[in-house]
Amino acid sequence: MYQNSERFLTAFNRIEKKLRAIINNGRNIGFSKMVHMLKNRNAIVGRYSDDLLEFAELRNAIVHNKVDMAHVIAEPHESTVKWVERIEKELLQPRIVSPKFIKEVISFQHDEPLTNLLALIHEKKISKFPVYDHQEFKGLISQRAITFWLAGNMYAANKMPMEVTAGEVLEYETNDNYRFIAKNTSVLEAIDIFKKQFGRGNRLEALLITESGKETEPLIGIITNLDIIGLRQPN
């Protein structure tokens, strides 16, 4: 008869157990306090913190206001139950950036000509170019830097694109336009990285994916700022 309240409590209890596991020492900490503690440390908790706090009030209404085992005063609406179950799934089985964003990443050596980058923009519509000096990562070139270079050198007779290197164009790029992340990073954490940097006045061009998030590791994927626009809530 009270299937919704049972489903709600089951999902809520699993969420509460997960929060305690994340804190690692949350045995005597209340649910709402755990949410406040984690909302700036965990992207998923941060995204759903308001919902989780409301769920805590509903849980209290269900548990503490029972007349008896067969009579629940607060019976959650079906949409509420579905939403808490979605958040439970996102928290317990978070979507990660692998395999969705794992793909070949075309990189360039710092002494390669600018014309190589321009050719890829034309042929494959690629707009982000990791640059290396042999195995050492040097930075990420975007179309923005290429545009700035062209604007600054269009009238310079001795600065033709075929004679300019990727390393020279990289000087027109901000050094803080990327972050490295591990392949097991959650999708919401990836979104959160873009949002936090934007809130600090820093526009990231891409997240570069390696096995464990170290820039010394081979690139195995990339998430651009345009990719983030297409990311949605869990189904």
PDB file of C-alpha atoms in Angstrom:
ATOM      1  CA  MET A   1       0.000   0.000   0.000  1.00  0.00           C
ATOM      2  CA  TYR A   2       2.849   2.359   0.825  1.00  0.00           C
ATOM      3  CA  GLN A   3       5.195   1.340  -1.939  1.00  0.00           C
ATOM      4  CA  ASN A   4       6.386   4.880  -2.687  1.00  0.00           C
ATOM      5  CA  SER A   5       7.527   5.507   0.877  1.00  0.00           C
ATOM      6  CA  GLU A   6       9.333   2.178   0.934  1.00  0.00           C
ATOM      7  CA  ARG A   7      11.118   2.930  -2.352  1.00  0.00           C
ATOM      8  CA  PHE A   8      11.979   6.418  -1.142  1.00  0.00           C
ATOM      9  CA  LEU A   9      13.429   5.180   2.146  1.00  0.00           C
ATOM     10  CA  THR A  10      15.424   2.455   0.404  1.00  0.00           C
ATOM     11  CA  ALA A  11      17.034   4.950  -1.976  1.00  0.00           C
ATOM     12  CA  PHE A  12      17.570   7.523   0.791  1.00  0.00           C
ATOM     13  CA  ASN A  13      19.244   4.986   3.075  1.00  0.00           C
ATOM     14  CA  ARG A  14      21.617   3.950   0.298  1.00  0.00           C
ATOM     15  CA  ILE A  15      22.492   7.589  -0.341  1.00  0.00           C
ATOM     16  CA  GLU A  16      23.101   8.131   3.380  1.00  0.00           C
ATOM     17  CA  LYS A  17      25.347   5.058   3.529  1.00  0.00           C
ATOM     18  CA  LYS A  18      27.319   6.337   0.538  1.00  0.00           C
ATOM     19  CA  LEU A  19      27.823   9.759   2.103  1.00  0.00           C
ATOM     20  CA  ARG A  20      29.153   8.133   5.264  1.00  0.00           C
ATOM     21  CA  ALA A  21      31.534   6.062   3.153  1.00  0.00           C
ATOM     22  CA  ILE A  22      32.803   9.174   1.373  1.00  0.00           C
ATOM     23  CA  ILE A  23      33.419  10.965   4.668  1.00  0.00           C
ATOM     24  CA  ASN A  24      34.936   7.734   6.013  1.00  0.00           C
ATOM     25  CA  ASN A  25      34.144   8.664   9.589  1.00  0.00           C
ATOM     26  CA  GLY A  26      30.551   9.790   9.461  1.00  0.00           C
ATOM     27  CA  ARG A  27      29.001   7.390  11.941  1.00  0.00           C
ATOM     28  CA  ASN A  28      27.723  10.107  14.304  1.00  0.00           C
ATOM     29  CA  ILE A  29      27.143  12.850  11.738  1.00  0.00           C
ATOM     30  CA  GLY A  30      23.630  13.746  10.659  1.00  0.00           C
ATOM     31  CA  PHE A  31      22.569  13.499   7.025  1.00  0.00           C
ATOM     32  CA  SER A  32      22.126  17.237   6.463  1.00  0.00           C
ATOM     33  CA  LYS A  33      25.491  18.018   8.010  1.00  0.00           C
ATOM     34  CA  MET A  34      27.146  15.443   5.733  1.00  0.00           C
ATOM     35  CA  VAL A  35      25.577  17.143   2.712  1.00  0.00           C
ATOM     36  CA  HIS A  36      26.925  20.530   3.829  1.00  0.00           C
ATOM     37  CA  MET A  37      30.351  18.996   4.444  1.00  0.00           C
ATOM     38  CA  LEU A  38      30.517  17.372   1.010  1.00  0.00           C
ATOM     39  CA  LYS A  39      28.787  19.812  -1.322  1.00  0.00           C
ATOM     40  CA  ASN A  40      32.024  21.673  -2.060  1.00  0.00           C
ATOM     41  CA  ARG A  41      34.143  18.519  -2.146  1.00  0.00           C
ATOM     42  CA  ASN A  42      32.012  16.164  -4.211  1.00  0.00           C
ATOM     43  CA  ALA A  43      30.588  17.327  -7.548  1.00  0.00           C
ATOM     44  CA  ILE A  44      27.588  14.996  -7.387  1.00  0.00           C
ATOM     45  CA  VAL A  45      26.622  16.006  -3.850  1.00  0.00           C
ATOM     46  CA  GLY A  46      27.164  19.634  -4.791  1.00  0.00           C
ATOM     47  CA  ARG A  47      24.900  19.352  -7.834  1.00  0.00           C
ATOM     48  CA  TYR A  48      22.038  17.811  -5.832  1.00  0.00           C
ATOM     49  CA  SER A  49      22.635  19.323  -2.392  1.00  0.00           C
ATOM     50  CA  ASP A  50      19.322  21.225  -2.266  1.00  0.00           C
ATOM     51  CA  ASP A  51      17.405  18.120  -3.294  1.00  0.00           C
ATOM     52  CA  LEU A  52      19.218  16.001  -0.725  1.00  0.00           C
ATOM     53  CA  LEU A  53      18.393  18.450   2.067  1.00  0.00           C
ATOM     54  CA  GLU A  54      14.734  18.393   1.077  1.00  0.00           C
ATOM     55  CA  PHE A  55      14.822  14.601   0.989  1.00  0.00           C
ATOM     56  CA  ALA A  56      16.158  14.615   4.549  1.00  0.00           C
ATOM     57  CA  GLU A  57      13.083  16.545   5.712  1.00  0.00           C
ATOM     58  CA  LEU A  58      10.784  14.170   3.870  1.00  0.00           C
ATOM     59  CA  ARG A  59      12.578  11.162   5.337  1.00  0.00           C
ATOM     60  CA  ASN A  60      12.046  12.596   8.828  1.00  0.00           C
ATOM     61  CA  ALA A  61       8.369  13.138   8.110  1.00  0.00           C
ATOM     62  CA  ILE A  62       7.980   9.543   6.953  1.00  0.00           C
ATOM     63  CA  VAL A  63       9.990   7.886   9.717  1.00  0.00           C
ATOM     64  CA  HIS A  64       9.108  10.011  12.732  1.00  0.00           C
ATOM     65  CA  ASN A  65       5.439  10.600  11.993  1.00  0.00           C
ATOM     66  CA  LYS A  66       4.371   7.008  11.487  1.00  0.00           C
ATOM     67  CA  VAL A  67       1.291   6.148  13.474  1.00  0.00           C
ATOM     68  CA  ASP A  68       2.111   2.457  13.202  1.00  0.00           C
ATOM     69  CA  MET A  69       3.879   0.081  10.840  1.00  0.00           C
ATOM     70  CA  ALA A  70       0.942   0.126   8.443  1.00  0.00           C
ATOM     71  CA  HIS A  71       0.173   3.877   8.464  1.00  0.00           C
ATOM     72  CA  VAL A  72       2.497   6.437   6.854  1.00  0.00           C
ATOM     73  CA  ILE A  73       1.436  10.082   7.096  1.00  0.00           C
ATOM     74  CA  ALA A  74       3.796  11.398   4.380  1.00  0.00           C
ATOM     75  CA  GLU A  75       3.615   9.336   1.214  1.00  0.00           C
ATOM     76  CA  PRO A  76       6.038  10.659  -1.474  1.00  0.00           C
ATOM     77  CA  HIS A  77       4.791  11.483  -4.941  1.00  0.00           C
ATOM     78  CA  GLU A  78       5.912   9.153  -7.726  1.00  0.00           C
ATOM     79  CA  SER A  79       8.022  11.916  -9.323  1.00  0.00           C
ATOM     80  CA  THR A  80       9.845  12.466  -6.019  1.00  0.00           C
ATOM     81  CA  VAL A  81      10.616   8.775  -5.717  1.00  0.00           C
ATOM     82  CA  LYS A  82      11.934   8.628  -9.263  1.00  0.00           C
ATOM     83  CA  TRP A  83      14.136  11.660  -8.646  1.00  0.00           C
ATOM     84  CA  VAL A  84      15.699  10.315  -5.446  1.00  0.00           C
ATOM     85  CA  GLU A  85      16.344   7.024  -7.237  1.00  0.00           C
ATOM     86  CA  ARG A  86      18.052   8.880 -10.087  1.00  0.00           C
ATOM     87  CA  ILE A  87      20.318  10.717  -7.661  1.00  0.00           C
ATOM     88  CA  GLU A  88      21.033   7.452  -5.845  1.00  0.00           C
ATOM     89  CA  LYS A  89      22.124   5.897  -9.147  1.00  0.00           C
ATOM     90  CA  GLU A  90      24.299   8.893 -10.021  1.00  0.00           C
ATOM     91  CA  LEU A  91      25.967   8.774  -6.623  1.00  0.00           C
ATOM     92  CA  LEU A  92      26.452   5.001  -6.407  1.00  0.00           C
ATOM     93  CA  GLN A  93      27.148   4.372 -10.090  1.00  0.00           C
ATOM     94  CA  PRO A  94      28.353   7.729 -11.422  1.00  0.00           C
ATOM     95  CA  ARG A  95      28.731   8.251 -15.131  1.00  0.00           C
ATOM     96  CA  ILE A  96      32.414   8.616 -15.887  1.00  0.00           C
ATOM     97  CA  VAL A  97      34.183  10.215 -18.820  1.00  0.00           C
ATOM     98  CA  SER A  98      35.329   6.804 -20.096  1.00  0.00           C
ATOM     99  CA  PRO A  99      34.411   5.495 -22.593  1.00  0.00           C
ATOM    100  CA  LYS A 100      32.305   8.395 -23.919  1.00  0.00           C
ATOM    101  CA  PHE A 101      35.245  10.775 -24.341  1.00  0.00           C
ATOM    102  CA  ILE A 102      37.998   8.256 -24.982  1.00  0.00           C
ATOM    103  CA  LYS A 103      39.254   8.776 -28.519  1.00  0.00           C
ATOM    104  CA  GLU A 104      42.332   9.496 -30.547  1.00  0.00           C
ATOM    105  CA  VAL A 105      43.746  12.919 -29.709  1.00  0.00           C
ATOM    106  CA  ILE A 106      45.866  14.484 -32.427  1.00  0.00           C
ATOM    107  CA  SER A 107      48.814  16.307 -30.928  1.00  0.00           C
ATOM    108  CA  PHE A 108      51.620  18.350 -32.448  1.00  0.00           C
ATOM    109  CA  GLN A 109      55.278  18.899 -31.849  1.00  0.00           C
ATOM    110  CA  HIS A 110      56.191  22.478 -30.974  1.00  0.00           C
ATOM    111  CA  ASP A 111      58.327  22.827 -34.126  1.00  0.00           C
ATOM    112  CA  GLU A 112      55.600  21.734 -36.557  1.00  0.00           C
ATOM    113  CA  PRO A 113      54.339  24.441 -38.939  1.00  0.00           C
ATOM    114  CA  LEU A 114      51.111  26.314 -38.323  1.00  0.00           C
ATOM    115  CA  THR A 115      49.856  25.126 -41.691  1.00  0.00           C
ATOM    116  CA  ASN A 116      49.522  21.594 -40.278  1.00  0.00           C
ATOM    117  CA  LEU A 117      47.066  22.880 -37.661  1.00  0.00           C
ATOM    118  CA  LEU A 118      45.165  24.917 -40.243  1.00  0.00           C
ATOM    119  CA  ALA A 119      44.837  21.837 -42.455  1.00  0.00           C
ATOM    120  CA  LEU A 120      43.230  19.857 -39.629  1.00  0.00           C
ATOM    121  CA  ILE A 121      40.812  22.675 -38.860  1.00  0.00           C
ATOM    122  CA  HIS A 122      39.751  22.567 -42.495  1.00  0.00           C
ATOM    123  CA  GLU A 123      39.674  18.787 -42.930  1.00  0.00           C
ATOM    124  CA  LYS A 124      38.416  17.489 -39.573  1.00  0.00           C
ATOM    125  CA  LYS A 125      36.986  20.571 -37.855  1.00  0.00           C
ATOM    126  CA  ILE A 126      39.394  20.029 -34.929  1.00  0.00           C
ATOM    127  CA  SER A 127      39.828  23.128 -32.773  1.00  0.00           C
ATOM    128  CA  LYS A 128      42.069  22.099 -29.844  1.00  0.00           C
ATOM    129  CA  PHE A 129      45.709  21.154 -30.376  1.00  0.00           C
ATOM    130  CA  PRO A 130      47.885  19.694 -27.585  1.00  0.00           C
ATOM    131  CA  VAL A 131      51.514  20.669 -28.180  1.00  0.00           C
ATOM    132  CA  TYR A 132      54.568  18.658 -27.088  1.00  0.00           C
ATOM    133  CA  ASP A 133      58.311  19.003 -27.128  1.00  0.00           C
ATOM    134  CA  HIS A 134      59.050  15.324 -27.756  1.00  0.00           C
ATOM    135  CA  GLN A 135      57.246  13.723 -24.753  1.00  0.00           C
ATOM    136  CA  GLU A 136      56.942  16.896 -22.647  1.00  0.00           C
ATOM    137  CA  PHE A 137      53.551  18.605 -22.717  1.00  0.00           C
ATOM    138  CA  LYS A 138      53.898  22.320 -23.515  1.00  0.00           C
ATOM    139  CA  GLY A 139      50.318  23.564 -23.744  1.00  0.00           C
ATOM    140  CA  LEU A 140      47.032  23.594 -25.626  1.00  0.00           C
ATOM    141  CA  ILE A 141      46.441  25.724 -28.712  1.00  0.00           C
ATOM    142  CA  SER A 142      42.877  26.764 -29.530  1.00  0.00           C
ATOM    143  CA  GLN A 143      41.440  28.492 -32.572  1.00  0.00           C
ATOM    144  CA  ARG A 144      41.448  31.624 -30.460  1.00  0.00           C
ATOM    145  CA  ALA A 145      45.255  31.681 -30.301  1.00  0.00           C
ATOM    146  CA  ILE A 146      45.507  31.020 -34.039  1.00  0.00           C
ATOM    147  CA  THR A 147      43.132  33.914 -34.696  1.00  0.00           C
ATOM    148  CA  PHE A 148      45.183  36.206 -32.442  1.00  0.00           C
ATOM    149  CA  TRP A 149      48.368  35.192 -34.240  1.00  0.00           C
ATOM    150  CA  LEU A 150      46.840  35.828 -37.666  1.00  0.00           C
ATOM    151  CA  ALA A 151      45.455  39.203 -36.553  1.00  0.00           C
ATOM    152  CA  GLY A 152      48.808  40.252 -35.144  1.00  0.00           C
ATOM    153  CA  ASN A 153      50.887  39.116 -38.097  1.00  0.00           C
ATOM    154  CA  MET A 154      48.710  39.465 -41.189  1.00  0.00           C
ATOM    155  CA  TYR A 155      50.745  42.435 -42.384  1.00  0.00           C
ATOM    156  CA  ALA A 156      54.170  41.095 -41.416  1.00  0.00           C
ATOM    157  CA  ALA A 157      55.997  40.133 -44.581  1.00  0.00           C
ATOM    158  CA  ASN A 158      58.352  37.776 -42.765  1.00  0.00           C
ATOM    159  CA  LYS A 159      55.590  35.935 -40.859  1.00  0.00           C
ATOM    160  CA  MET A 160      53.892  33.544 -43.250  1.00  0.00           C
ATOM    161  CA  PRO A 161      51.862  30.631 -41.756  1.00  0.00           C
ATOM    162  CA  MET A 162      54.054  28.003 -43.417  1.00  0.00           C
ATOM    163  CA  GLU A 163      57.100  29.459 -41.659  1.00  0.00           C
ATOM    164  CA  VAL A 164      55.576  29.758 -38.192  1.00  0.00           C
ATOM    165  CA  THR A 165      55.638  26.885 -35.689  1.00  0.00           C
ATOM    166  CA  ALA A 166      53.037  25.619 -33.267  1.00  0.00           C
ATOM    167  CA  GLY A 167      55.327  26.706 -30.453  1.00  0.00           C
ATOM    168  CA  GLU A 168      55.217  30.309 -31.665  1.00  0.00           C
ATOM    169  CA  VAL A 169      51.429  30.277 -31.881  1.00  0.00           C
ATOM    170  CA  LEU A 170      51.282  28.782 -28.383  1.00  0.00           C
ATOM    171  CA  GLU A 171      52.711  32.061 -27.080  1.00  0.00           C
ATOM    172  CA  TYR A 172      49.387  33.688 -27.990  1.00  0.00           C
ATOM    173  CA  GLU A 173      47.475  31.228 -25.806  1.00  0.00           C
ATOM    174  CA  THR A 174      46.760  31.493 -22.113  1.00  0.00           C
ATOM    175  CA  ASN A 175      48.728  28.940 -20.092  1.00  0.00           C
ATOM    176  CA  ASP A 176      45.727  28.099 -17.907  1.00  0.00           C
ATOM    177  CA  ASN A 177      43.257  26.923 -20.534  1.00  0.00           C
ATOM    178  CA  TYR A 178      43.290  23.193 -19.774  1.00  0.00           C
ATOM    179  CA  ARG A 179      43.248  20.631 -16.993  1.00  0.00           C
ATOM    180  CA  PHE A 180      44.305  16.989 -16.955  1.00  0.00           C
ATOM    181  CA  ILE A 181      41.831  14.452 -15.562  1.00  0.00           C
ATOM    182  CA  ALA A 182      41.807  10.684 -15.066  1.00  0.00           C
ATOM    183  CA  LYS A 183      39.644   8.425 -17.217  1.00  0.00           C
ATOM    184  CA  ASN A 184      37.543   7.457 -14.173  1.00  0.00           C
ATOM    185  CA  THR A 185      36.567  11.074 -13.432  1.00  0.00           C
ATOM    186  CA  SER A 186      32.808  11.447 -13.123  1.00  0.00           C
ATOM    187  CA  VAL A 187      30.944  13.400 -15.778  1.00  0.00           C
ATOM    188  CA  LEU A 188      29.546  15.769 -13.151  1.00  0.00           C
ATOM    189  CA  GLU A 189      33.032  16.395 -11.793  1.00  0.00           C
ATOM    190  CA  ALA A 190      34.179  17.264 -15.322  1.00  0.00           C
ATOM    191  CA  ILE A 191      31.287  19.719 -15.667  1.00  0.00           C
ATOM    192  CA  ASP A 192      32.116  21.128 -12.243  1.00  0.00           C
ATOM    193  CA  ILE A 193      35.737  21.791 -13.241  1.00  0.00           C
ATOM    194  CA  PHE A 194      34.596  23.906 -16.197  1.00  0.00           C
ATOM    195  CA  LYS A 195      32.044  25.769 -14.063  1.00  0.00           C
ATOM    196  CA  LYS A 196      34.410  26.527 -11.201  1.00  0.00           C
ATOM    197  CA  GLN A 197      37.106  27.817 -13.521  1.00  0.00           C
ATOM    198  CA  PHE A 198      34.585  29.976 -15.366  1.00  0.00           C
ATOM    199  CA  GLY A 199      33.394  31.353 -12.021  1.00  0.00           C
ATOM    200  CA  ARG A 200      36.988  32.387 -11.309  1.00  0.00           C
ATOM    201  CA  GLY A 201      37.192  34.216 -14.616  1.00  0.00           C
ATOM    202  CA  ASN A 202      39.180  31.478 -16.339  1.00  0.00           C
ATOM    203  CA  ARG A 203      37.821  29.981 -19.560  1.00  0.00           C
ATOM    204  CA  LEU A 204      38.979  26.400 -20.014  1.00  0.00           C
ATOM    205  CA  GLU A 205      39.266  25.149 -23.576  1.00  0.00           C
ATOM    206  CA  ALA A 206      39.432  21.451 -22.725  1.00  0.00           C
ATOM    207  CA  LEU A 207      39.990  18.695 -20.216  1.00  0.00           C
ATOM    208  CA  LEU A 208      42.727  16.327 -21.335  1.00  0.00           C
ATOM    209  CA  ILE A 209      42.215  12.694 -20.319  1.00  0.00           C
ATOM    210  CA  THR A 210      45.010  10.330 -19.347  1.00  0.00           C
ATOM    211  CA  GLU A 211      44.980   7.030 -17.466  1.00  0.00           C
ATOM    212  CA  SER A 212      45.378   8.584 -14.019  1.00  0.00           C
ATOM    213  CA  GLY A 213      45.248  12.307 -14.761  1.00  0.00           C
ATOM    214  CA  LYS A 214      48.990  12.940 -15.066  1.00  0.00           C
ATOM    215  CA  GLU A 215      50.250  15.103 -17.911  1.00  0.00           C
ATOM    216  CA  THR A 216      53.263  12.826 -18.315  1.00  0.00           C
ATOM    217  CA  GLU A 217      50.954  10.007 -19.461  1.00  0.00           C
ATOM    218  CA  PRO A 218      49.770   9.536 -23.052  1.00  0.00           C
ATOM    219  CA  LEU A 219      46.582  11.351 -24.000  1.00  0.00           C
ATOM    220  CA  ILE A 220      43.648   8.976 -24.430  1.00  0.00           C
ATOM    221  CA  GLY A 221      40.770  11.434 -24.723  1.00  0.00           C
ATOM    222  CA  ILE A 222      39.572  15.014 -24.589  1.00  0.00           C
ATOM    223  CA  ILE A 223      36.509  16.964 -23.439  1.00  0.00           C
ATOM    224  CA  THR A 224      36.148  20.395 -25.004  1.00  0.00           C
ATOM    225  CA  ASN A 225      34.115  23.297 -23.676  1.00  0.00           C
ATOM    226  CA  LEU A 226      31.618  22.641 -26.478  1.00  0.00           C
ATOM    227  CA  ASP A 227      31.230  18.996 -25.402  1.00  0.00           C
ATOM    228  CA  ILE A 228      30.065  20.155 -21.969  1.00  0.00           C
ATOM    229  CA  ILE A 229      27.051  21.904 -23.485  1.00  0.00           C
ATOM    230  CA  GLY A 230      25.723  18.528 -24.661  1.00  0.00           C
ATOM    231  CA  LEU A 231      25.951  16.835 -21.271  1.00  0.00           C
ATOM    232  CA  ARG A 232      22.650  16.339 -19.467  1.00  0.00           C
ATOM    233  CA  GLN A 233      21.183  15.084 -16.218  1.00  0.00           C
ATOM    234  CA  PRO A 234      21.138  11.300 -15.689  1.00  0.00           C
ATOM    235  CA  ASN A 235      18.342   9.428 -17.454  1.00  0.00           C
TER     236      ASN A 235
END
